[in-house]
């Protein structure tokens, strides 16, 4: 993966124009007799797109919990000797992209904390919006000087605060502590955690991020951020963790406790960008949703052209749909190099075009003298699209029309996606025509918010659309006002 200017890894073609990054991927398995560390390793591989800064696995052998974690990709953190040290029956795993807390080893997950009965290992995907309130509660329980305060400690993530809270109830079991703590959390959270004997999973009442349950042929239970991770380890999809549900898995099997009333607000951006195309969310294959988005986009923003091409790989399903919906032939006009890794050197400003060509290069024989529609998922600052348009023109394209499978992104996310700040986003300050001119396109079209919602087959009232319309499913009293000030945003109630 190339590095952003701030040193973080990024999927983007242009490291200076980093797109939205999700917070994390989580995995858990209760599998007596299974190689749980190895299965977790493969599950994390399937979730690598959800976080590339650090990776970790915790395993219980029913007597103690062992944790191995480090900075880097899953393949960089783990090798055979590391996995061989992680022997047991229960495991949780994590891939991290930091939206709360610094990108340092101390914030890599799983976290580990001592409880009354043993240990707690915890993995978190999402972002808590009421950490000040949780810190105050924790201070009451263990004393102010013992709180892992986000402004004072190396380990500054909301996950560390949550771990400390769950482990502070010395008069009750971890399950009962979770039932006490989980209703107090605000924001987005999908959790996999465990003690020496039991695997737990929990999802916030809004179910903003996905979390799925699967089962191996042996009867072992698996929990993962996406169903694609279940597929990779050979688990059949059973169901999603419900909004406001705590799942408990032990020797007696799986049982459930409700800690909050469900109020689903599933993240709309998962459908556009975050989730893998082979993942199921709310019963829909993401690839199929994105193809439908492309078909609707072709109806909303038709154009006379000779060829539809994607910006690979994220724009591919929508480009297939656009071609089907428009009747314009689909083709591959851009080739992406999948092997540009972490050693990618950021080019100087004078060499930016060479930098992007290391990851993307046009096929002149395909695009020459043609009117091209290039389909992408989002525009953040517009730098990447500007370079793509310029490359296609240099390769001989007669016209370049850009179509985007998401509405303009105008608001920051507080639930686990690291967008650029609102001041950095191109959409809030410019019209569609101005953006088209800025990126050098002959025309530009975004799918409408209503069109995107239609493609998901989920009712609008059950979706979080905040990054598109500024309406946040968690009230503004729960949001981090410092973050709001930094992004120049204001909040709206749903």
Short mmCIF file of C-alpha atoms in Angstrom, two decimals:
data_model
loop_
_atom_site.label_atom_id
_atom_site.label_comp_id
_atom_site.label_asym_id
_atom_site.label_seq_id
_atom_site.Cartn_x
_atom_site.Cartn_y
_atom_site.Cartn_z
CA UNK A 1 0.00 0.00 0.00
CA UNK A 2 1.25 3.53 -0.66
CA UNK A 3 1.52 5.98 2.20
CA UNK A 4 -0.44 9.17 2.68
CA UNK A 5 1.39 12.42 3.46
CA UNK A 6 0.66 11.81 7.17
CA UNK A 7 2.34 8.39 6.96
CA UNK A 8 -0.81 6.27 6.89
CA UNK A 9 -1.42 3.55 4.37
CA UNK A 10 -3.95 4.24 1.66
CA UNK A 11 -5.72 2.37 -1.14
CA UNK A 12 -5.80 5.48 -3.27
CA UNK A 13 -4.16 5.95 -6.66
CA UNK A 14 -2.85 9.29 -5.48
CA UNK A 15 -1.55 9.24 -1.87
CA UNK A 16 -2.06 13.02 -1.71
CA UNK A 17 -5.78 12.53 -2.44
CA UNK A 18 -6.69 9.87 0.08
CA UNK A 19 -10.27 8.69 -0.02
CA UNK A 20 -12.51 7.53 2.79
CA UNK A 21 -11.01 4.87 5.06
CA UNK A 22 -12.98 2.64 7.37
CA UNK A 23 -12.00 2.27 10.99
CA UNK A 24 -11.49 -1.48 11.36
CA UNK A 25 -12.40 -5.07 10.68
CA UNK A 26 -13.22 -7.53 13.49
CA UNK A 27 -13.32 -11.33 13.62
CA UNK A 28 -14.09 -13.91 16.27
CA UNK A 29 -14.30 -17.71 16.47
CA UNK A 30 -15.39 -20.23 19.08
CA UNK A 31 -13.98 -23.47 17.70
CA UNK A 32 -12.82 -26.27 20.00
CA UNK A 33 -10.64 -28.57 17.94
CA UNK A 34 -10.13 -25.98 15.19
CA UNK A 35 -6.93 -24.10 14.33
CA UNK A 36 -8.52 -20.87 15.51
CA UNK A 37 -5.47 -18.66 15.09
CA UNK A 38 -5.00 -19.75 11.47
CA UNK A 39 -8.71 -19.31 10.67
CA UNK A 40 -8.60 -15.87 12.25
CA UNK A 41 -5.54 -15.03 10.15
CA UNK A 42 -7.41 -15.92 6.95
CA UNK A 43 -10.49 -14.06 8.15
CA UNK A 44 -8.41 -10.94 8.72
CA UNK A 45 -6.97 -11.29 5.22
CA UNK A 46 -10.52 -11.04 3.91
CA UNK A 47 -11.03 -7.88 6.01
CA UNK A 48 -7.71 -6.23 5.13
CA UNK A 49 -9.50 -3.52 3.12
CA UNK A 50 -11.13 -2.27 6.32
CA UNK A 51 -7.83 -1.40 8.00
CA UNK A 52 -4.16 -1.51 7.04
CA UNK A 53 -2.33 0.17 9.93
CA UNK A 54 -2.10 -2.71 12.40
CA UNK A 55 -3.33 -6.25 12.92
CA UNK A 56 -3.68 -8.52 15.91
CA UNK A 57 -5.02 -11.84 17.17
CA UNK A 58 -5.84 -12.99 20.71
CA UNK A 59 -6.32 -16.70 21.50
CA UNK A 60 -7.59 -18.44 24.64
CA UNK A 61 -6.58 -21.96 25.60
CA UNK A 62 -9.24 -21.88 28.38
CA UNK A 63 -6.56 -21.06 30.98
CA UNK A 64 -5.03 -17.86 29.67
CA UNK A 65 -5.23 -15.45 26.73
CA UNK A 66 -2.27 -14.83 24.44
CA UNK A 67 -2.14 -11.72 22.22
CA UNK A 68 0.06 -11.07 19.21
CA UNK A 69 -0.24 -7.74 17.39
CA UNK A 70 1.90 -5.23 15.53
CA UNK A 71 1.85 -2.38 13.07
CA UNK A 72 1.42 -3.27 9.39
CA UNK A 73 -0.63 -5.49 7.13
CA UNK A 74 -1.85 -8.93 8.20
CA UNK A 75 0.81 -10.59 6.02
CA UNK A 76 3.52 -8.41 7.58
CA UNK A 77 2.46 -8.98 11.20
CA UNK A 78 1.99 -12.76 11.20
CA UNK A 79 4.15 -15.66 10.10
CA UNK A 80 4.22 -19.37 10.92
CA UNK A 81 6.14 -19.03 14.21
CA UNK A 82 3.77 -16.31 15.41
CA UNK A 83 0.66 -18.35 14.59
CA UNK A 84 2.16 -21.45 16.18
CA UNK A 85 2.41 -19.62 19.52
CA UNK A 86 -1.32 -18.88 19.44
CA UNK A 87 -2.85 -22.21 20.42
CA UNK A 88 -6.36 -22.51 21.79
CA UNK A 89 -10.09 -22.84 21.16
CA UNK A 90 -11.31 -19.22 21.08
CA UNK A 91 -9.90 -16.27 19.15
CA UNK A 92 -10.63 -12.67 18.23
CA UNK A 93 -8.81 -10.68 15.56
CA UNK A 94 -8.58 -7.14 14.30
CA UNK A 95 -7.33 -5.00 11.42
CA UNK A 96 -7.13 -1.31 12.25
CA UNK A 97 -7.42 2.05 10.58
CA UNK A 98 -7.40 4.76 13.24
CA UNK A 99 -10.15 7.36 13.30
CA UNK A 100 -9.89 7.81 17.08
CA UNK A 101 -6.49 7.56 18.73
CA UNK A 102 -3.03 7.77 17.25
CA UNK A 103 -1.63 5.24 14.78
CA UNK A 104 0.82 3.69 17.26
CA UNK A 105 1.50 0.20 18.55
CA UNK A 106 -0.23 0.96 21.86
CA UNK A 107 -3.51 1.41 20.01
CA UNK A 108 -3.26 -1.80 18.00
CA UNK A 109 -5.96 -4.30 18.88
CA UNK A 110 -7.08 -6.61 20.45
CA UNK A 111 -6.81 -4.76 23.73
CA UNK A 112 -6.12 -6.85 26.82
CA UNK A 113 -7.37 -6.08 30.32
CA UNK A 114 -7.56 -7.95 33.63
CA UNK A 115 -11.00 -8.76 35.01
CA UNK A 116 -12.22 -10.23 38.30
CA UNK A 117 -12.35 -13.70 36.78
CA UNK A 118 -9.43 -13.57 34.33
CA UNK A 119 -8.76 -11.50 31.24
CA UNK A 120 -10.63 -9.60 28.53
CA UNK A 121 -9.47 -9.31 24.90
CA UNK A 122 -11.52 -6.89 22.80
CA UNK A 123 -11.76 -5.75 19.17
CA UNK A 124 -13.81 -2.76 18.00
CA UNK A 125 -15.02 -1.51 14.63
CA UNK A 126 -16.62 1.92 14.64
CA UNK A 127 -16.27 5.12 16.61
CA UNK A 128 -17.74 6.13 19.97
CA UNK A 129 -19.01 9.71 20.13
CA UNK A 130 -19.40 10.09 23.91
CA UNK A 131 -15.90 9.27 25.15
CA UNK A 132 -15.89 12.23 27.56
CA UNK A 133 -18.97 10.83 29.29
CA UNK A 134 -17.42 7.34 29.39
CA UNK A 135 -14.18 8.71 30.82
CA UNK A 136 -16.15 10.45 33.57
CA UNK A 137 -17.96 7.20 34.38
CA UNK A 138 -14.67 5.32 34.44
CA UNK A 139 -13.13 7.92 36.73
CA UNK A 140 -15.95 7.34 39.20
CA UNK A 141 -15.26 3.62 39.15
CA UNK A 142 -11.45 3.43 39.25
CA UNK A 143 -10.24 6.94 40.05
CA UNK A 144 -9.23 9.78 37.74
CA UNK A 145 -5.52 9.00 37.77
CA UNK A 146 -6.15 5.46 36.49
CA UNK A 147 -8.27 6.47 33.49
CA UNK A 148 -6.63 5.85 30.08
CA UNK A 149 -7.46 9.43 29.11
CA UNK A 150 -7.29 10.03 25.36
CA UNK A 151 -5.44 13.33 25.85
CA UNK A 152 -2.90 11.93 28.28
CA UNK A 153 -2.04 8.34 27.43
CA UNK A 154 -0.14 6.74 24.57
CA UNK A 155 -3.09 4.40 24.17
CA UNK A 156 -5.62 7.04 23.22
CA UNK A 157 -8.39 5.12 21.48
CA UNK A 158 -12.02 4.88 22.50
CA UNK A 159 -11.48 1.11 22.54
CA UNK A 160 -9.10 1.35 25.46
CA UNK A 161 -11.68 3.31 27.45
CA UNK A 162 -14.28 0.66 26.66
CA UNK A 163 -11.95 -2.15 27.70
CA UNK A 164 -11.20 -0.41 30.99
CA UNK A 165 -14.91 0.07 31.68
CA UNK A 166 -15.81 -3.56 30.99
CA UNK A 167 -13.00 -4.78 33.24
CA UNK A 168 -13.89 -2.40 36.11
CA UNK A 169 -16.92 -4.39 37.32
CA UNK A 170 -15.24 -6.67 39.84
CA UNK A 171 -18.52 -7.77 41.39
CA UNK A 172 -19.99 -9.38 38.28
CA UNK A 173 -19.19 -11.51 35.27
CA UNK A 174 -17.99 -10.09 31.96
CA UNK A 175 -21.42 -10.82 30.47
CA UNK A 176 -23.19 -8.83 33.18
CA UNK A 177 -20.62 -6.03 32.89
CA UNK A 178 -21.33 -5.86 29.16
CA UNK A 179 -25.07 -5.63 29.77
CA UNK A 180 -24.34 -2.70 32.10
CA UNK A 181 -21.84 -0.88 29.84
CA UNK A 182 -23.16 -1.38 26.31
CA UNK A 183 -26.35 0.69 26.75
CA UNK A 184 -24.17 3.65 27.78
CA UNK A 185 -22.23 3.72 24.50
CA UNK A 186 -23.11 6.19 21.76
CA UNK A 187 -21.97 6.12 18.16
CA UNK A 188 -21.01 3.09 16.09
CA UNK A 189 -19.64 -0.10 17.56
CA UNK A 190 -19.30 -3.67 16.38
CA UNK A 191 -17.41 -5.70 18.96
CA UNK A 192 -15.86 -9.12 19.22
CA UNK A 193 -14.43 -9.86 22.65
CA UNK A 194 -13.73 -12.80 24.91
CA UNK A 195 -12.59 -14.05 28.25
CA UNK A 196 -10.90 -17.39 28.77
CA UNK A 197 -14.12 -19.39 28.30
CA UNK A 198 -16.55 -17.39 26.16
CA UNK A 199 -16.76 -15.44 22.89
CA UNK A 200 -18.96 -12.34 22.73
CA UNK A 201 -20.16 -10.11 19.92
CA UNK A 202 -22.20 -6.90 20.10
CA UNK A 203 -23.61 -4.32 17.70
CA UNK A 204 -24.86 -0.80 18.41
CA UNK A 205 -28.64 -0.15 18.34
CA UNK A 206 -28.30 1.69 15.02
CA UNK A 207 -26.34 -1.22 13.46
CA UNK A 208 -24.31 1.36 11.55
CA UNK A 209 -21.51 -1.09 10.71
CA UNK A 210 -22.10 -4.68 9.52
CA UNK A 211 -21.47 -7.72 11.71
CA UNK A 212 -22.33 -11.27 10.61
CA UNK A 213 -22.53 -14.69 12.28
CA UNK A 214 -21.49 -17.90 10.52
CA UNK A 215 -20.91 -21.54 11.32
CA UNK A 216 -18.34 -24.10 10.23
CA UNK A 217 -19.27 -27.65 9.30
CA UNK A 218 -17.71 -28.76 12.59
CA UNK A 219 -20.22 -26.63 14.49
CA UNK A 220 -17.73 -23.87 15.36
CA UNK A 221 -19.20 -20.36 15.46
CA UNK A 222 -17.64 -17.43 13.59
CA UNK A 223 -18.35 -13.68 13.78
CA UNK A 224 -16.96 -11.20 11.25
CA UNK A 225 -17.39 -7.66 9.98
CA UNK A 226 -18.32 -8.97 6.53
CA UNK A 227 -19.75 -12.22 5.17
CA UNK A 228 -16.79 -12.40 2.77
CA UNK A 229 -14.62 -13.32 5.75
CA UNK A 230 -17.03 -16.15 6.59
CA UNK A 231 -16.72 -17.42 3.02
CA UNK A 232 -12.92 -17.38 3.17
CA UNK A 233 -12.79 -19.62 6.27
CA UNK A 234 -15.51 -21.96 4.98
CA UNK A 235 -18.29 -20.83 7.30
CA UNK A 236 -21.91 -20.68 6.18
CA UNK A 237 -23.75 -17.42 6.85
CA UNK A 238 -26.34 -17.83 9.62
CA UNK A 239 -27.56 -14.31 10.31
CA UNK A 240 -26.48 -10.78 11.20
CA UNK A 241 -25.93 -9.65 14.75
CA UNK A 242 -29.06 -7.63 15.42
CA UNK A 243 -29.10 -3.94 16.39
CA UNK A 244 -28.67 -3.65 20.14
CA UNK A 245 -27.84 -7.35 20.55
CA UNK A 246 -25.18 -9.04 22.68
CA UNK A 247 -24.31 -12.55 21.43
CA UNK A 248 -22.74 -15.04 23.85
CA UNK A 249 -21.08 -18.21 22.54
CA UNK A 250 -19.71 -20.93 24.84
CA UNK A 251 -19.81 -24.71 25.32
CA UNK A 252 -23.60 -24.60 25.54
CA UNK A 253 -23.88 -22.92 22.13
CA UNK A 254 -25.10 -19.49 21.08
CA UNK A 255 -27.51 -17.35 23.06
CA UNK A 256 -28.55 -13.72 22.85
CA UNK A 257 -29.37 -10.78 25.12
CA UNK A 258 -30.92 -7.49 24.09
CA UNK A 259 -29.23 -4.44 25.66
CA UNK A 260 -31.02 -1.69 23.69
CA UNK A 261 -34.04 -1.22 21.48
CA UNK A 262 -33.14 -1.51 17.80
CA UNK A 263 -33.16 1.68 15.73
CA UNK A 264 -31.42 0.65 12.49
CA UNK A 265 -29.42 3.28 10.62
CA UNK A 266 -27.18 1.18 8.38
CA UNK A 267 -24.26 3.02 6.79
CA UNK A 268 -25.15 3.92 3.19
CA UNK A 269 -21.48 4.31 2.34
CA UNK A 270 -20.85 0.61 2.97
CA UNK A 271 -22.90 -0.07 -0.16
CA UNK A 272 -20.94 2.39 -2.29
CA UNK A 273 -17.36 1.95 -1.20
CA UNK A 274 -16.41 0.24 2.05
CA UNK A 275 -17.66 -3.34 1.86
CA UNK A 276 -16.22 -5.98 -0.45
CA UNK A 277 -18.33 -6.66 -3.55
CA UNK A 278 -18.76 -10.31 -2.49
CA UNK A 279 -20.20 -9.38 0.91
CA UNK A 280 -23.88 -9.65 1.86
CA UNK A 281 -25.41 -6.73 3.76
CA UNK A 282 -29.07 -6.86 4.72
CA UNK A 283 -29.57 -9.79 2.39
CA UNK A 284 -28.11 -8.03 -0.67
CA UNK A 285 -24.86 -8.87 -2.44
CA UNK A 286 -22.86 -5.64 -2.60
CA UNK A 287 -21.74 -6.35 -6.18
CA UNK A 288 -25.37 -6.54 -7.29
CA UNK A 289 -26.23 -3.31 -5.47
CA UNK A 290 -23.36 -1.51 -7.19
CA UNK A 291 -24.37 -2.83 -10.60
CA UNK A 292 -27.86 -1.51 -9.96
CA UNK A 293 -26.40 1.84 -8.91
CA UNK A 294 -24.65 1.99 -12.29
CA UNK A 295 -27.89 1.24 -14.14
CA UNK A 296 -29.73 3.99 -12.28
CA UNK A 297 -26.82 6.37 -12.84
CA UNK A 298 -27.08 5.75 -16.60
CA UNK A 299 -30.74 6.76 -16.48
CA UNK A 300 -30.13 9.85 -14.34
CA UNK A 301 -27.10 11.10 -16.31
CA UNK A 302 -27.22 9.70 -19.86
CA UNK A 303 -24.49 10.58 -22.34
CA UNK A 304 -23.62 9.84 -25.97
CA UNK A 305 -20.39 7.86 -25.84
CA UNK A 306 -18.55 4.95 -27.39
CA UNK A 307 -17.18 3.09 -24.38
CA UNK A 308 -17.78 2.72 -20.62
CA UNK A 309 -14.71 1.96 -18.49
CA UNK A 310 -14.21 1.73 -14.71
CA UNK A 311 -11.54 3.22 -12.51
CA UNK A 312 -10.38 -0.19 -11.30
CA UNK A 313 -11.22 -1.84 -9.10
CA UNK A 314 -13.76 0.06 -7.03
CA UNK A 315 -15.62 1.49 -10.01
CA UNK A 316 -16.01 -1.83 -11.84
CA UNK A 317 -19.48 -3.06 -10.73
CA UNK A 318 -21.08 0.36 -11.28
CA UNK A 319 -19.40 0.64 -14.69
CA UNK A 320 -20.86 -2.76 -15.65
CA UNK A 321 -24.26 -1.47 -14.59
CA UNK A 322 -23.83 1.82 -16.44
CA UNK A 323 -22.97 -0.02 -19.64
CA UNK A 324 -25.99 -2.30 -19.26
CA UNK A 325 -28.30 0.60 -18.48
CA UNK A 326 -27.05 2.82 -21.28
CA UNK A 327 -26.42 0.27 -24.01
CA UNK A 328 -22.88 1.60 -24.41
CA UNK A 329 -20.22 -1.14 -24.68
CA UNK A 330 -18.19 -1.93 -21.57
CA UNK A 331 -14.42 -2.25 -21.78
CA UNK A 332 -11.15 -2.04 -19.88
CA UNK A 333 -9.44 1.23 -20.66
CA UNK A 334 -7.30 1.48 -17.54
CA UNK A 335 -4.93 -1.14 -16.12
CA UNK A 336 -4.18 -1.12 -12.40
CA UNK A 337 -0.96 -2.49 -10.93
CA UNK A 338 -1.98 -4.51 -7.89
CA UNK A 339 1.62 -4.97 -6.73
CA UNK A 340 2.60 -1.44 -5.78
CA UNK A 341 3.14 -2.00 -2.09
CA UNK A 342 4.16 -0.20 1.03
CA UNK A 343 7.53 0.82 -0.38
CA UNK A 344 5.79 3.10 -2.89
CA UNK A 345 7.69 6.41 -2.93
CA UNK A 346 5.58 9.54 -3.02
CA UNK A 347 6.50 11.55 -6.09
CA UNK A 348 7.35 15.22 -5.99
CA UNK A 349 4.71 17.61 -7.29
CA UNK A 350 6.52 17.69 -10.63
CA UNK A 351 6.33 13.89 -10.86
CA UNK A 352 2.74 13.32 -9.66
CA UNK A 353 1.66 11.96 -13.03
CA UNK A 354 4.43 9.37 -12.87
CA UNK A 355 3.29 8.50 -9.35
CA UNK A 356 -0.25 7.69 -10.40
CA UNK A 357 0.99 5.77 -13.46
CA UNK A 358 2.73 3.36 -11.09
CA UNK A 359 -0.75 2.23 -10.08
CA UNK A 360 -2.84 3.07 -13.14
CA UNK A 361 -2.11 3.25 -16.85
CA UNK A 362 -4.43 3.71 -19.86
CA UNK A 363 -4.72 1.42 -22.87
CA UNK A 364 -4.29 3.78 -25.84
CA UNK A 365 -5.47 1.16 -28.35
CA UNK A 366 -8.77 0.94 -26.48
CA UNK A 367 -9.52 4.61 -25.76
CA UNK A 368 -7.99 6.37 -28.78
CA UNK A 369 -10.51 8.47 -30.77
CA UNK A 370 -13.38 7.34 -28.53
CA UNK A 371 -15.86 9.18 -26.37
CA UNK A 372 -15.21 7.61 -22.96
CA UNK A 373 -17.41 7.32 -19.86
CA UNK A 374 -15.20 6.59 -16.85
CA UNK A 375 -17.06 5.40 -13.73
CA UNK A 376 -15.66 5.85 -10.21
CA UNK A 377 -17.12 5.51 -6.74
CA UNK A 378 -16.45 8.89 -5.11
CA UNK A 379 -14.76 12.25 -5.56
CA UNK A 380 -13.01 13.58 -2.46
CA UNK A 381 -10.73 16.41 -3.53
CA UNK A 382 -10.79 15.67 -7.24
CA UNK A 383 -7.03 15.30 -7.71
CA UNK A 384 -7.18 11.63 -8.70
CA UNK A 385 -10.02 12.17 -11.19
CA UNK A 386 -8.15 15.13 -12.69
CA UNK A 387 -5.14 12.94 -13.35
CA UNK A 388 -7.24 10.07 -14.73
CA UNK A 389 -8.99 12.42 -17.15
CA UNK A 390 -5.64 13.89 -18.22
CA UNK A 391 -4.18 10.42 -18.82
CA UNK A 392 -7.13 9.34 -20.92
CA UNK A 393 -6.89 12.49 -23.04
CA UNK A 394 -3.16 11.97 -23.47
CA UNK A 395 -3.91 8.42 -24.60
CA UNK A 396 -6.10 9.81 -27.38
CA UNK A 397 -9.62 9.86 -25.90
CA UNK A 398 -11.84 12.25 -27.87
CA UNK A 399 -14.13 13.02 -24.91
CA UNK A 400 -14.03 12.00 -21.23
CA UNK A 401 -17.27 11.94 -19.23
CA UNK A 402 -17.02 11.13 -15.51
CA UNK A 403 -19.83 9.35 -13.67
CA UNK A 404 -19.76 8.80 -9.90
CA UNK A 405 -21.73 6.05 -8.13
CA UNK A 406 -22.27 8.12 -4.97
CA UNK A 407 -23.83 11.52 -4.34
CA UNK A 408 -21.41 14.36 -3.53
CA UNK A 409 -19.77 13.78 -0.13
CA UNK A 410 -20.40 16.99 1.81
CA UNK A 411 -20.20 16.10 5.52
CA UNK A 412 -17.71 14.36 7.83
CA UNK A 413 -18.40 10.99 9.42
CA UNK A 414 -18.32 10.42 13.19
CA UNK A 415 -19.07 6.70 13.07
CA UNK A 416 -15.85 5.13 11.90
CA UNK A 417 -14.98 6.50 8.45
CA UNK A 418 -12.02 8.84 8.06
CA UNK A 419 -13.13 11.35 5.43
CA UNK A 420 -11.17 14.42 4.58
CA UNK A 421 -12.35 17.39 6.66
CA UNK A 422 -15.26 19.37 5.27
CA UNK A 423 -12.95 22.21 4.29
CA UNK A 424 -10.92 19.74 2.20
CA UNK A 425 -13.88 18.14 0.41
CA UNK A 426 -14.44 19.48 -3.07
CA UNK A 427 -18.24 19.12 -3.12
CA UNK A 428 -19.33 21.66 -0.46
CA UNK A 429 -17.68 24.59 -2.21
CA UNK A 430 -18.36 23.94 -5.87
CA UNK A 431 -21.20 23.14 -8.26
CA UNK A 432 -21.17 19.97 -10.34
CA UNK A 433 -20.30 22.06 -13.41
CA UNK A 434 -17.41 23.71 -11.58
CA UNK A 435 -16.07 20.34 -10.44
CA UNK A 436 -16.30 18.99 -13.99
CA UNK A 437 -14.28 21.96 -15.20
CA UNK A 438 -11.76 21.56 -12.37
CA UNK A 439 -11.07 17.91 -13.21
CA UNK A 440 -11.05 18.56 -16.96
CA UNK A 441 -14.06 16.35 -17.77
CA UNK A 442 -16.49 17.03 -20.59
CA UNK A 443 -19.31 16.26 -18.16
CA UNK A 444 -19.81 14.98 -14.62
CA UNK A 445 -22.74 13.18 -13.03
CA UNK A 446 -23.35 11.79 -9.52
CA UNK A 447 -26.14 9.38 -8.73
CA UNK A 448 -28.88 11.05 -6.70
CA UNK A 449 -29.33 10.22 -3.02
CA UNK A 450 -32.77 8.79 -3.77
CA UNK A 451 -31.31 6.67 -6.57
CA UNK A 452 -28.60 5.30 -4.30
CA UNK A 453 -31.12 4.47 -1.59
CA UNK A 454 -33.36 2.74 -4.13
CA UNK A 455 -30.48 0.48 -5.18
CA UNK A 456 -29.98 -0.78 -1.60
CA UNK A 457 -33.60 -1.95 -1.15
CA UNK A 458 -33.43 -0.54 2.40
CA UNK A 459 -35.93 2.03 3.60
CA UNK A 460 -34.48 5.55 3.75
CA UNK A 461 -35.41 5.87 7.43
CA UNK A 462 -33.21 2.86 8.23
CA UNK A 463 -30.05 4.27 6.61
CA UNK A 464 -27.36 6.63 7.87
CA UNK A 465 -26.91 9.20 5.08
CA UNK A 466 -24.97 11.74 7.12
CA UNK A 467 -21.98 12.10 4.80
CA UNK A 468 -24.38 13.00 1.98
CA UNK A 469 -27.10 15.06 3.70
CA UNK A 470 -25.66 16.04 7.10
CA UNK A 471 -28.38 14.26 9.09
CA UNK A 472 -26.70 12.30 11.86
CA UNK A 473 -28.53 9.34 13.45
CA UNK A 474 -26.93 10.04 16.83
CA UNK A 475 -28.09 13.40 18.17
CA UNK A 476 -25.67 16.30 18.24
CA UNK A 477 -25.53 16.20 22.04
CA UNK A 478 -23.58 12.94 21.65
CA UNK A 479 -21.09 14.14 19.06
CA UNK A 480 -17.56 15.34 19.69
CA UNK A 481 -17.88 19.12 19.41
CA UNK A 482 -14.10 19.53 19.11
CA UNK A 483 -14.16 17.32 16.01
CA UNK A 484 -17.09 19.28 14.64
CA UNK A 485 -15.16 22.52 15.03
CA UNK A 486 -12.09 21.05 13.35
CA UNK A 487 -14.10 19.95 10.32
CA UNK A 488 -16.14 23.15 10.10
CA UNK A 489 -19.30 21.05 10.16
CA UNK A 490 -22.61 21.41 11.91
CA UNK A 491 -24.96 18.61 12.80
CA UNK A 492 -28.58 18.04 11.93
CA UNK A 493 -31.01 15.80 13.77
CA UNK A 494 -32.63 13.00 11.74
#
